[in-house]
Amino acid sequence: MAIRQRQQVLQLWLAEGALDTKVVAWAFYDGCGGDGPELPREKPPYSTGVDALLDGWCLLQAPQPPPHLRPGMEHETGGLQHQYVFERRIEQDV
Amino acid sequence: MPAADHRLTTLEVARFVAEGYLRFDALVPREVNEGVIDELKRLTKVKFSQAVLVPPKVEIEGQPASGTPLSRCYPAPSVLGEVLRLPEVLGIIASLVGEDPLFDHDFVHVVPRRGGGLQHLHVDALVDTSAPAFDIQLFYFPVDVPENGGGTRFVPGSHLKRVRAEHVAAYEHIVGEQYFSGPAGTVMVFHQGLWHAGQPNGSDRERWMYKIRLNPRASQVRLWNTDDLADVQNDSSDHCFATMRFDSVAQVLRQMQPWQNGHEARADLVQRVRLWRYLSGDDRFDADYYLTRLEQRAALLDGEG
């Protein structure tokens, strides 16, 4: 029996630019096609980004600091600012 | 809506500015809701054909073109026109985009029982500018929508963030998002920028929703019932880190959603203040002093201080 690896990806948007701040939005993509460990869908899977680390998720990407603010644009707001991307590798029997 | 002409109050409009929507349960009478479905079925055929660029096989008499004044849309005996000309509905519309705004477009969203797909979050414009003038969209639900019945998902407070329509699809869930459920005849009015998405229907009841977008054609300043405006319009010193009122417009605008936290929420508050300045015609209005202190410093540099 062979073993294969599949990736699960978790995107967390945090309240501020620190990993221990509150989760305000999330998205989960499952490369296991539902055969791997699941996450709750209707409530935040973790309270903070650090809680995801404690549960075994590995940080892939942290947000970049915003560019210098242009005059007149100091208060403009857009999408959620603090996106952290995590992964975990799941081993499956083939 | 205590006014005789059903216009909104100042604090209702302030809540619209803060949350990007207002909800009016069972506003449309039952007999009208029951009568409108056949008309919506015909309109659905037209809209779905046009959406795939195919000439429709059905014609709707009086179907409005973009830019038509609302008063000329769906003339009698149209039941849909009756909905749009209910005094309660006209009062909401007039309070936000003025009397007789322009028809932009409309659509009928039907989700079959035990069917329908999960739509990503989106906004209905490609991208909006930072100008404060806005369109509204009415969401009219002519039949009961139970929980898990395909009610529209939306994110209160998201309307003033400038995003491209497809950008917000990344957010699978946001803390504080809502899923509409409610009685037949409910009307929701959305600011054009509110993030929303269609949902699958897990119920045994077909889900119907009629959506219409309306453009103002005049200034949107103080269109609502302003009888209470002088009482609740605070001055620029209303500041939660100094002295504050708890009955003012500023206090309504300060109410943030569960996903609006920390320092980012302060930028969201500034956006609300800017919109309230436009709507109230008061360019000195402020909440928590964010704009006032900047303007005072700018005046010093300009030699006005």
mmCIF file of C-alpha atoms in Angstrom:
data_model
loop_
_atom_site.group_PDB
_atom_site.id
_atom_site.type_symbol
_atom_site.label_atom_id
_atom_site.label_comp_id
_atom_site.label_asym_id
_atom_site.label_seq_id
_atom_site.Cartn_x
_atom_site.Cartn_y
_atom_site.Cartn_z
ATOM 1 C CA MET A 1 0.000 0.000 0.000
ATOM 2 C CA ALA A 2 1.383 3.404 -0.976
ATOM 3 C CA ILE A 3 1.147 6.644 0.929
ATOM 4 C CA ARG A 4 0.369 9.945 -0.742
ATOM 5 C CA GLN A 5 0.399 13.459 0.636
ATOM 6 C CA ARG A 6 -2.376 15.952 0.149
ATOM 7 C CA GLN A 7 -2.497 19.585 1.203
ATOM 8 C CA GLN A 8 -5.131 21.369 3.205
ATOM 9 C CA VAL A 9 -5.068 25.165 3.055
ATOM 10 C CA LEU A 10 -6.532 27.491 5.654
ATOM 11 C CA GLN A 11 -6.802 31.232 5.130
ATOM 12 C CA LEU A 12 -7.403 33.311 8.231
ATOM 13 C CA TRP A 13 -8.064 37.032 8.230
ATOM 14 C CA LEU A 14 -7.142 38.466 11.610
ATOM 15 C CA ALA A 15 -8.338 41.622 13.317
ATOM 16 C CA GLU A 16 -4.906 43.202 13.315
ATOM 17 C CA GLY A 17 -1.412 42.600 12.016
ATOM 18 C CA ALA A 18 -0.364 40.229 14.810
ATOM 19 C CA LEU A 19 -0.801 36.488 14.688
ATOM 20 C CA ASP A 20 -2.347 36.346 18.127
ATOM 21 C CA THR A 21 -5.301 38.604 17.247
ATOM 22 C CA LYS A 22 -8.858 37.485 16.669
ATOM 23 C CA VAL A 23 -10.022 35.599 13.562
ATOM 24 C CA VAL A 24 -12.595 37.694 11.669
ATOM 25 C CA ALA A 25 -12.899 35.698 8.443
ATOM 26 C CA TRP A 26 -11.736 32.386 7.092
ATOM 27 C CA ALA A 27 -11.682 29.996 4.138
ATOM 28 C CA PHE A 28 -10.737 26.309 4.034
ATOM 29 C CA TYR A 29 -9.683 24.345 0.953
ATOM 30 C CA ASP A 30 -9.351 20.603 1.269
ATOM 31 C CA GLY A 31 -6.977 18.764 -1.056
ATOM 32 C CA CYS A 32 -8.093 15.517 0.582
ATOM 33 C CA GLY A 33 -11.494 15.801 -1.059
ATOM 34 C CA GLY A 34 -13.240 15.360 2.282
ATOM 35 C CA ASP A 35 -11.279 12.255 3.325
ATOM 36 C CA GLY A 36 -8.992 14.140 5.694
ATOM 37 C CA PRO A 37 -9.591 15.904 8.988
ATOM 38 C CA GLU A 38 -12.308 18.524 8.753
ATOM 39 C CA LEU A 39 -12.868 21.950 10.232
ATOM 40 C CA PRO A 40 -16.079 23.546 11.456
ATOM 41 C CA ARG A 41 -17.589 25.588 8.615
ATOM 42 C CA GLU A 42 -20.127 27.786 10.358
ATOM 43 C CA LYS A 43 -17.947 29.256 13.093
ATOM 44 C CA PRO A 44 -14.302 30.340 13.153
ATOM 45 C CA PRO A 45 -12.156 27.194 13.274
ATOM 46 C CA TYR A 46 -9.728 28.946 15.622
ATOM 47 C CA SER A 47 -9.926 32.010 17.838
ATOM 48 C CA THR A 48 -6.567 33.384 16.715
ATOM 49 C CA GLY A 49 -3.803 32.590 14.261
ATOM 50 C CA VAL A 50 -1.643 31.261 17.076
ATOM 51 C CA ASP A 51 -4.360 28.731 17.916
ATOM 52 C CA ALA A 52 -4.026 27.375 14.376
ATOM 53 C CA LEU A 53 -0.279 26.936 14.930
ATOM 54 C CA LEU A 54 -0.955 25.119 18.190
ATOM 55 C CA ASP A 55 -3.194 22.700 16.293
ATOM 56 C CA GLY A 56 -0.430 21.822 13.841
ATOM 57 C CA TRP A 57 -1.002 24.224 10.954
ATOM 58 C CA CYS A 58 2.143 25.633 9.331
ATOM 59 C CA LEU A 59 2.274 29.274 8.302
ATOM 60 C CA LEU A 60 2.869 29.716 4.570
ATOM 61 C CA GLN A 61 2.319 33.423 4.125
ATOM 62 C CA ALA A 62 1.915 36.489 6.284
ATOM 63 C CA PRO A 63 0.583 39.841 5.095
ATOM 64 C CA GLN A 64 2.947 42.499 3.851
ATOM 65 C CA PRO A 65 2.868 45.897 5.528
ATOM 66 C CA PRO A 66 0.721 48.331 3.577
ATOM 67 C CA PRO A 67 2.465 50.692 1.159
ATOM 68 C CA HIS A 68 2.972 54.281 2.215
ATOM 69 C CA LEU A 69 -0.351 56.049 2.327
ATOM 70 C CA ARG A 70 -0.929 58.503 -0.481
ATOM 71 C CA PRO A 71 -2.214 61.974 0.440
ATOM 72 C CA GLY A 72 -5.990 61.956 0.525
ATOM 73 C CA MET A 73 -6.120 58.162 0.779
ATOM 74 C CA GLU A 74 -5.244 57.828 4.450
ATOM 75 C CA HIS A 75 -8.687 56.657 5.492
ATOM 76 C CA GLU A 76 -9.672 54.609 2.462
ATOM 77 C CA THR A 77 -10.616 51.054 3.271
ATOM 78 C CA GLY A 78 -10.802 47.995 1.058
ATOM 79 C CA GLY A 79 -10.686 44.259 1.601
ATOM 80 C CA LEU A 80 -9.734 42.676 4.897
ATOM 81 C CA GLN A 81 -6.114 43.549 5.611
ATOM 82 C CA HIS A 82 -4.519 40.808 7.642
ATOM 83 C CA GLN A 83 -4.596 37.567 5.689
ATOM 84 C CA TYR A 84 -2.499 34.647 6.937
ATOM 85 C CA VAL A 85 -2.252 31.458 4.898
ATOM 86 C CA PHE A 86 -1.590 28.101 6.562
ATOM 87 C CA GLU A 87 -1.184 24.559 5.306
ATOM 88 C CA ARG A 88 -1.030 21.092 6.683
ATOM 89 C CA ARG A 89 -0.010 17.958 4.827
ATOM 90 C CA ILE A 90 -2.184 14.936 5.219
ATOM 91 C CA GLU A 91 -0.914 11.469 4.465
ATOM 92 C CA GLN A 92 -3.406 9.122 2.869
ATOM 93 C CA ASP A 93 -3.226 5.442 1.996
ATOM 94 C CA VAL A 94 -3.663 4.813 -1.705
ATOM 95 C CA MET B 1 -41.185 55.116 9.944
ATOM 96 C CA PRO B 2 -43.400 57.354 12.110
ATOM 97 C CA ALA B 3 -43.896 60.065 9.461
ATOM 98 C CA ALA B 4 -47.257 60.306 7.709
ATOM 99 C CA ASP B 5 -45.491 59.855 4.361
ATOM 100 C CA HIS B 6 -43.606 56.809 5.688
ATOM 101 C CA ARG B 7 -40.215 58.443 5.459
ATOM 102 C CA LEU B 8 -37.404 57.100 7.602
ATOM 103 C CA THR B 9 -36.244 58.789 10.786
ATOM 104 C CA THR B 10 -32.800 60.273 11.241
ATOM 105 C CA LEU B 11 -31.651 57.392 13.409
ATOM 106 C CA GLU B 12 -32.932 54.856 10.874
ATOM 107 C CA VAL B 13 -30.914 56.538 8.142
ATOM 108 C CA ALA B 14 -27.911 56.681 10.488
ATOM 109 C CA ARG B 15 -28.264 52.926 10.986
ATOM 110 C CA PHE B 16 -28.348 52.496 7.204
ATOM 111 C CA VAL B 17 -25.097 54.463 7.014
ATOM 112 C CA ALA B 18 -23.551 52.301 9.734
ATOM 113 C CA GLU B 19 -24.740 48.876 8.603
ATOM 114 C CA GLY B 20 -25.447 49.346 4.906
ATOM 115 C CA TYR B 21 -28.963 47.950 5.028
ATOM 116 C CA LEU B 22 -32.377 48.225 6.647
ATOM 117 C CA ARG B 23 -34.944 45.482 6.990
ATOM 118 C CA PHE B 24 -38.742 45.795 7.059
ATOM 119 C CA ASP B 25 -40.515 42.550 7.880
ATOM 120 C CA ALA B 26 -43.831 41.739 6.164
ATOM 121 C CA LEU B 27 -44.064 45.243 4.734
ATOM 122 C CA VAL B 28 -45.948 44.145 1.625
ATOM 123 C CA PRO B 29 -49.493 42.832 2.284
ATOM 124 C CA ARG B 30 -50.210 39.123 1.879
ATOM 125 C CA GLU B 31 -52.647 39.516 -1.032
ATOM 126 C CA VAL B 32 -50.062 41.483 -2.996
ATOM 127 C CA ASN B 33 -47.358 38.897 -2.299
ATOM 128 C CA GLU B 34 -49.635 36.138 -3.555
ATOM 129 C CA GLY B 35 -50.546 38.095 -6.669
ATOM 130 C CA VAL B 36 -47.023 38.987 -7.710
ATOM 131 C CA ILE B 37 -45.642 35.479 -8.210
ATOM 132 C CA ASP B 38 -47.203 34.890 -11.654
ATOM 133 C CA GLU B 39 -45.762 38.172 -12.839
ATOM 134 C CA LEU B 40 -42.346 37.299 -11.441
ATOM 135 C CA LYS B 41 -42.469 33.955 -13.253
ATOM 136 C CA ARG B 42 -42.917 35.745 -16.585
ATOM 137 C CA LEU B 43 -40.230 38.286 -15.743
ATOM 138 C CA THR B 44 -37.850 35.455 -14.801
ATOM 139 C CA LYS B 45 -38.089 34.018 -18.317
ATOM 140 C CA VAL B 46 -37.204 37.367 -19.822
ATOM 141 C CA LYS B 47 -34.349 38.029 -17.455
ATOM 142 C CA PHE B 48 -32.759 34.603 -17.805
ATOM 143 C CA SER B 49 -32.899 34.811 -21.611
ATOM 144 C CA GLN B 50 -31.316 38.236 -21.606
ATOM 145 C CA ALA B 51 -28.664 37.121 -19.122
ATOM 146 C CA VAL B 52 -27.406 34.593 -21.691
ATOM 147 C CA LEU B 53 -27.848 37.134 -24.514
ATOM 148 C CA VAL B 54 -30.748 35.256 -26.140
ATOM 149 C CA PRO B 55 -33.925 37.086 -27.268
ATOM 150 C CA PRO B 56 -36.713 36.200 -24.807
ATOM 151 C CA LYS B 57 -39.801 34.361 -26.043
ATOM 152 C CA VAL B 58 -42.015 36.258 -23.619
ATOM 153 C CA GLU B 59 -42.659 39.985 -23.555
ATOM 154 C CA ILE B 60 -43.441 42.014 -20.465
ATOM 155 C CA GLU B 61 -45.607 45.007 -21.233
ATOM 156 C CA GLY B 62 -44.102 48.124 -19.726
ATOM 157 C CA GLN B 63 -40.791 46.464 -18.886
ATOM 158 C CA PRO B 64 -38.625 49.462 -18.002
ATOM 159 C CA ALA B 65 -35.393 50.465 -19.693
ATOM 160 C CA SER B 66 -32.459 51.673 -17.624
ATOM 161 C CA GLY B 67 -32.908 55.349 -16.865
ATOM 162 C CA THR B 68 -36.703 55.216 -16.650
ATOM 163 C CA PRO B 69 -38.172 57.184 -13.732
ATOM 164 C CA LEU B 70 -39.537 54.735 -11.185
ATOM 165 C CA SER B 71 -43.022 56.216 -11.455
ATOM 166 C CA ARG B 72 -43.202 54.980 -15.061
ATOM 167 C CA CYS B 73 -41.993 51.433 -14.319
ATOM 168 C CA TYR B 74 -44.463 48.538 -14.417
ATOM 169 C CA PRO B 75 -47.654 50.608 -14.838
ATOM 170 C CA ALA B 76 -51.017 49.365 -13.599
ATOM 171 C CA PRO B 77 -52.362 46.738 -13.553
ATOM 172 C CA SER B 78 -48.887 45.326 -12.815
ATOM 173 C CA VAL B 79 -48.769 43.808 -9.323
ATOM 174 C CA LEU B 80 -45.021 44.380 -9.258
ATOM 175 C CA GLY B 81 -45.735 48.046 -9.921
ATOM 176 C CA GLU B 82 -48.176 47.939 -7.016
ATOM 177 C CA VAL B 83 -45.371 46.699 -4.754
ATOM 178 C CA LEU B 84 -43.045 49.457 -5.909
ATOM 179 C CA ARG B 85 -45.700 52.122 -5.373
ATOM 180 C CA LEU B 86 -46.824 51.071 -1.896
ATOM 181 C CA PRO B 87 -46.612 54.201 0.280
ATOM 182 C CA GLU B 88 -44.391 52.366 2.745
ATOM 183 C CA VAL B 89 -41.973 51.358 -0.026
ATOM 184 C CA LEU B 90 -42.015 54.817 -1.609
ATOM 185 C CA GLY B 91 -41.221 56.329 1.789
ATOM 186 C CA ILE B 92 -38.091 54.194 2.138
ATOM 187 C CA ILE B 93 -36.985 54.961 -1.416
ATOM 188 C CA ALA B 94 -37.636 58.698 -1.111
ATOM 189 C CA SER B 95 -35.668 58.849 2.156
ATOM 190 C CA LEU B 96 -32.508 57.500 0.562
ATOM 191 C CA VAL B 97 -32.472 58.313 -3.167
ATOM 192 C CA GLY B 98 -35.263 60.872 -3.471
ATOM 193 C CA GLU B 99 -38.678 60.851 -5.025
ATOM 194 C CA ASP B 100 -38.940 59.164 -8.378
ATOM 195 C CA PRO B 101 -35.361 57.902 -8.784
ATOM 196 C CA LEU B 102 -34.191 56.209 -11.951
ATOM 197 C CA PHE B 103 -34.611 52.510 -12.648
ATOM 198 C CA ASP B 104 -31.191 50.948 -13.134
ATOM 199 C CA HIS B 105 -32.069 47.269 -13.560
ATOM 200 C CA ASP B 106 -33.910 44.480 -11.831
ATOM 201 C CA PHE B 107 -33.756 40.701 -11.621
ATOM 202 C CA VAL B 108 -35.718 37.802 -10.225
ATOM 203 C CA HIS B 109 -33.714 35.334 -8.163
ATOM 204 C CA VAL B 110 -35.425 31.958 -7.814
ATOM 205 C CA VAL B 111 -33.837 29.137 -5.832
ATOM 206 C CA PRO B 112 -35.577 25.772 -6.311
ATOM 207 C CA ARG B 113 -36.547 23.711 -3.307
ATOM 208 C CA ARG B 114 -33.654 21.501 -2.201
ATOM 209 C CA GLY B 115 -31.494 23.130 -4.839
ATOM 210 C CA GLY B 116 -29.479 26.118 -5.894
ATOM 211 C CA GLY B 117 -25.790 26.767 -5.638
ATOM 212 C CA LEU B 118 -23.481 28.426 -3.181
ATOM 213 C CA GLN B 119 -22.516 31.818 -4.549
ATOM 214 C CA HIS B 120 -19.329 33.577 -3.543
ATOM 215 C CA LEU B 121 -19.570 36.891 -1.764
ATOM 216 C CA HIS B 122 -19.612 39.803 -4.203
ATOM 217 C CA VAL B 123 -20.731 43.376 -4.675
ATOM 218 C CA ASP B 124 -22.976 44.326 -7.540
ATOM 219 C CA ALA B 125 -20.816 47.027 -9.031
ATOM 220 C CA LEU B 126 -17.490 46.492 -10.746
ATOM 221 C CA VAL B 127 -15.830 49.022 -8.486
ATOM 222 C CA ASP B 128 -17.169 52.145 -6.849
ATOM 223 C CA THR B 129 -15.449 55.468 -6.429
ATOM 224 C CA SER B 130 -15.055 57.189 -3.081
ATOM 225 C CA ALA B 131 -17.799 59.702 -3.919
ATOM 226 C CA PRO B 132 -20.467 59.499 -1.220
ATOM 227 C CA ALA B 133 -23.540 59.434 -3.504
ATOM 228 C CA PHE B 134 -24.977 55.935 -3.683
ATOM 229 C CA ASP B 135 -27.608 53.730 -5.265
ATOM 230 C CA ILE B 136 -29.928 51.488 -3.336
ATOM 231 C CA GLN B 137 -31.086 47.985 -4.064
ATOM 232 C CA LEU B 138 -34.398 46.693 -2.786
ATOM 233 C CA PHE B 139 -34.589 42.981 -2.009
ATOM 234 C CA TYR B 140 -38.228 41.901 -1.880
ATOM 235 C CA PHE B 141 -39.134 38.414 -0.635
ATOM 236 C CA PRO B 142 -42.748 37.661 -1.621
ATOM 237 C CA VAL B 143 -42.877 34.240 0.090
ATOM 238 C CA ASP B 144 -41.751 33.086 3.526
ATOM 239 C CA VAL B 145 -38.058 32.210 3.675
ATOM 240 C CA PRO B 146 -37.326 29.733 6.476
ATOM 241 C CA GLU B 147 -33.890 29.281 7.999
ATOM 242 C CA ASN B 148 -31.719 27.398 5.532
ATOM 243 C CA GLY B 149 -34.268 28.343 2.862
ATOM 244 C CA GLY B 150 -31.871 30.032 0.432
ATOM 245 C CA GLY B 151 -32.047 33.467 2.013
ATOM 246 C CA THR B 152 -29.444 35.939 0.827
ATOM 247 C CA ARG B 153 -26.187 36.001 2.804
ATOM 248 C CA PHE B 154 -24.836 39.467 3.514
ATOM 249 C CA VAL B 155 -22.153 41.167 5.585
ATOM 250 C CA PRO B 156 -23.469 44.110 7.604
ATOM 251 C CA GLY B 157 -21.108 47.072 7.602
ATOM 252 C CA SER B 158 -19.216 46.044 4.450
ATOM 253 C CA HIS B 159 -20.751 48.616 2.113
ATOM 254 C CA LEU B 160 -18.191 51.428 2.391
ATOM 255 C CA LYS B 161 -15.117 49.348 1.648
ATOM 256 C CA ARG B 162 -13.850 49.914 -1.860
ATOM 257 C CA VAL B 163 -13.321 46.536 -3.441
ATOM 258 C CA ARG B 164 -13.654 44.994 -6.851
ATOM 259 C CA ALA B 165 -16.705 42.819 -7.232
ATOM 260 C CA GLU B 166 -14.782 39.547 -7.357
ATOM 261 C CA HIS B 167 -12.221 40.346 -4.681
ATOM 262 C CA VAL B 168 -14.418 39.503 -1.716
ATOM 263 C CA ALA B 169 -15.093 35.983 -3.046
ATOM 264 C CA ALA B 170 -12.049 34.909 -1.015
ATOM 265 C CA TYR B 171 -13.947 35.192 2.265
ATOM 266 C CA GLU B 172 -15.721 31.887 2.730
ATOM 267 C CA HIS B 173 -17.134 33.113 6.027
ATOM 268 C CA ILE B 174 -16.970 36.352 7.982
ATOM 269 C CA VAL B 175 -17.798 36.677 11.657
ATOM 270 C CA GLY B 176 -21.163 38.410 11.941
ATOM 271 C CA GLU B 177 -22.418 37.614 8.440
ATOM 272 C CA GLN B 178 -26.169 37.078 8.231
ATOM 273 C CA TYR B 179 -28.444 34.787 6.267
ATOM 274 C CA PHE B 180 -31.854 36.221 5.502
ATOM 275 C CA SER B 181 -34.893 34.375 6.746
ATOM 276 C CA GLY B 182 -38.220 36.002 7.362
ATOM 277 C CA PRO B 183 -41.883 36.347 6.540
ATOM 278 C CA ALA B 184 -43.422 36.934 3.128
ATOM 279 C CA GLY B 185 -43.527 40.571 2.123
ATOM 280 C CA THR B 186 -40.235 41.486 3.755
ATOM 281 C CA VAL B 187 -38.269 44.231 2.028
ATOM 282 C CA MET B 188 -34.598 44.865 2.640
ATOM 283 C CA VAL B 189 -32.871 47.935 1.300
ATOM 284 C CA PHE B 190 -29.135 47.631 0.630
ATOM 285 C CA HIS B 191 -26.518 50.260 -0.044
ATOM 286 C CA GLN B 192 -25.051 49.366 -3.447
ATOM 287 C CA GLY B 193 -21.751 48.311 -1.895
ATOM 288 C CA LEU B 194 -23.002 45.728 0.601
ATOM 289 C CA TRP B 195 -21.268 42.367 0.186
ATOM 290 C CA HIS B 196 -23.766 39.577 -0.384
ATOM 291 C CA ALA B 197 -24.245 36.153 -1.971
ATOM 292 C CA GLY B 198 -26.955 33.703 -2.961
ATOM 293 C CA GLN B 199 -27.274 30.537 -0.941
ATOM 294 C CA PRO B 200 -28.537 27.014 -1.629
ATOM 295 C CA ASN B 201 -32.080 26.269 -0.559
ATOM 296 C CA GLY B 202 -32.284 23.408 1.917
ATOM 297 C CA SER B 203 -36.018 23.757 2.435
ATOM 298 C CA ASP B 204 -39.063 22.320 0.684
ATOM 299 C CA ARG B 205 -40.228 25.789 -0.356
ATOM 300 C CA GLU B 206 -39.201 27.560 -3.571
ATOM 301 C CA ARG B 207 -37.302 30.751 -2.713
ATOM 302 C CA TRP B 208 -38.336 33.915 -4.592
ATOM 303 C CA MET B 209 -36.607 37.270 -4.422
ATOM 304 C CA TYR B 210 -37.050 40.352 -6.618
ATOM 305 C CA LYS B 211 -34.182 42.827 -6.681
ATOM 306 C CA ILE B 212 -34.265 46.318 -8.137
ATOM 307 C CA ARG B 213 -31.482 48.903 -8.274
ATOM 308 C CA LEU B 214 -32.362 52.599 -8.190
ATOM 309 C CA ASN B 215 -30.181 55.631 -8.943
ATOM 310 C CA PRO B 216 -30.708 59.035 -7.326
ATOM 311 C CA ARG B 217 -31.148 61.876 -9.741
ATOM 312 C CA ALA B 218 -30.827 64.718 -7.259
ATOM 313 C CA SER B 219 -28.888 65.497 -4.122
ATOM 314 C CA GLN B 220 -29.422 62.958 -1.345
ATOM 315 C CA VAL B 221 -29.156 65.569 1.410
ATOM 316 C CA ARG B 222 -31.781 65.362 4.188
ATOM 317 C CA LEU B 223 -34.415 63.457 2.225
ATOM 318 C CA TRP B 224 -35.799 61.586 5.214
ATOM 319 C CA ASN B 225 -38.173 62.781 7.959
ATOM 320 C CA THR B 226 -35.851 65.241 9.690
ATOM 321 C CA ASP B 227 -38.167 66.087 12.591
ATOM 322 C CA ASP B 228 -35.654 64.489 14.974
ATOM 323 C CA LEU B 229 -32.475 65.701 13.267
ATOM 324 C CA ALA B 230 -31.738 68.684 15.511
ATOM 325 C CA ASP B 231 -32.159 66.505 18.594
ATOM 326 C CA VAL B 232 -29.781 63.738 17.542
ATOM 327 C CA GLN B 233 -27.210 65.491 15.342
ATOM 328 C CA ASN B 234 -24.173 65.816 17.585
ATOM 329 C CA ASP B 235 -21.462 68.423 17.276
ATOM 330 C CA SER B 236 -17.862 67.618 16.447
ATOM 331 C CA SER B 237 -16.795 67.359 20.084
ATOM 332 C CA ASP B 238 -18.718 64.075 20.550
ATOM 333 C CA HIS B 239 -15.714 61.907 21.335
ATOM 334 C CA CYS B 240 -15.647 58.593 23.191
ATOM 335 C CA PHE B 241 -12.195 59.414 24.626
ATOM 336 C CA ALA B 242 -13.346 62.836 25.882
ATOM 337 C CA THR B 243 -17.046 63.553 26.404
ATOM 338 C CA MET B 244 -19.763 61.845 24.454
ATOM 339 C CA ARG B 245 -23.506 61.537 23.981
ATOM 340 C CA PHE B 246 -25.265 58.202 24.012
ATOM 341 C CA ASP B 247 -28.311 59.329 22.038
ATOM 342 C CA SER B 248 -26.635 60.856 19.016
ATOM 343 C CA VAL B 249 -25.983 59.955 15.397
ATOM 344 C CA ALA B 250 -22.326 59.434 16.322
ATOM 345 C CA GLN B 251 -23.316 56.744 18.784
ATOM 346 C CA VAL B 252 -25.187 54.882 16.016
ATOM 347 C CA LEU B 253 -22.217 55.178 13.681
ATOM 348 C CA ARG B 254 -19.828 53.834 16.332
ATOM 349 C CA GLN B 255 -21.616 50.480 16.486
ATOM 350 C CA MET B 256 -19.256 48.102 14.723
ATOM 351 C CA GLN B 257 -19.872 44.596 13.463
ATOM 352 C CA PRO B 258 -18.155 41.535 14.964
ATOM 353 C CA TRP B 259 -15.643 41.496 12.089
ATOM 354 C CA GLN B 260 -14.756 45.171 12.502
ATOM 355 C CA ASN B 261 -12.067 45.343 15.139
ATOM 356 C CA GLY B 262 -9.206 47.419 16.370
ATOM 357 C CA HIS B 263 -7.683 50.230 14.445
ATOM 358 C CA GLU B 264 -9.183 49.204 11.115
ATOM 359 C CA ALA B 265 -12.624 49.879 12.599
ATOM 360 C CA ARG B 266 -11.625 53.490 13.118
ATOM 361 C CA ALA B 267 -11.041 53.886 9.387
ATOM 362 C CA ASP B 268 -14.481 52.338 8.853
ATOM 363 C CA LEU B 269 -15.931 54.918 11.244
ATOM 364 C CA VAL B 270 -14.330 57.731 9.257
ATOM 365 C CA GLN B 271 -16.007 56.409 6.102
ATOM 366 C CA ARG B 272 -19.363 56.462 7.876
ATOM 367 C CA VAL B 273 -18.760 60.019 9.063
ATOM 368 C CA ARG B 274 -17.973 61.124 5.515
ATOM 369 C CA LEU B 275 -21.221 59.613 4.260
ATOM 370 C CA TRP B 276 -23.187 61.206 7.094
ATOM 371 C CA ARG B 277 -21.653 64.610 6.322
ATOM 372 C CA TYR B 278 -22.959 64.241 2.760
ATOM 373 C CA LEU B 279 -26.423 63.079 3.787
ATOM 374 C CA SER B 280 -26.909 65.601 6.580
ATOM 375 C CA GLY B 281 -25.295 68.493 4.704
ATOM 376 C CA ASP B 282 -23.191 69.181 7.792
ATOM 377 C CA ASP B 283 -19.501 69.288 6.849
ATOM 378 C CA ARG B 284 -18.455 69.776 10.467
ATOM 379 C CA PHE B 285 -20.113 66.611 11.709
ATOM 380 C CA ASP B 286 -17.743 64.147 13.313
ATOM 381 C CA ALA B 287 -17.623 61.086 15.519
ATOM 382 C CA ASP B 288 -14.660 60.644 17.844
ATOM 383 C CA TYR B 289 -12.852 63.671 16.429
ATOM 384 C CA TYR B 290 -10.921 61.841 13.710
ATOM 385 C CA LEU B 291 -11.598 64.323 10.918
ATOM 386 C CA THR B 292 -11.895 67.449 13.065
ATOM 387 C CA ARG B 293 -8.348 67.298 14.402
ATOM 388 C CA LEU B 294 -6.965 66.808 10.904
ATOM 389 C CA GLU B 295 -8.986 69.703 9.554
ATOM 390 C CA GLN B 296 -7.856 71.956 12.378
ATOM 391 C CA ARG B 297 -4.228 71.215 11.576
ATOM 392 C CA ALA B 298 -4.813 71.730 7.869
ATOM 393 C CA ALA B 299 -6.414 75.099 8.606
ATOM 394 C CA LEU B 300 -3.299 76.150 10.523
ATOM 395 C CA LEU B 301 -1.129 75.338 7.540
ATOM 396 C CA ASP B 302 -3.497 77.239 5.293
ATOM 397 C CA GLY B 303 -3.231 80.283 7.557
ATOM 398 C CA GLU B 304 -6.843 80.073 8.665
ATOM 399 C CA GLY B 305 -6.126 79.169 12.267
#
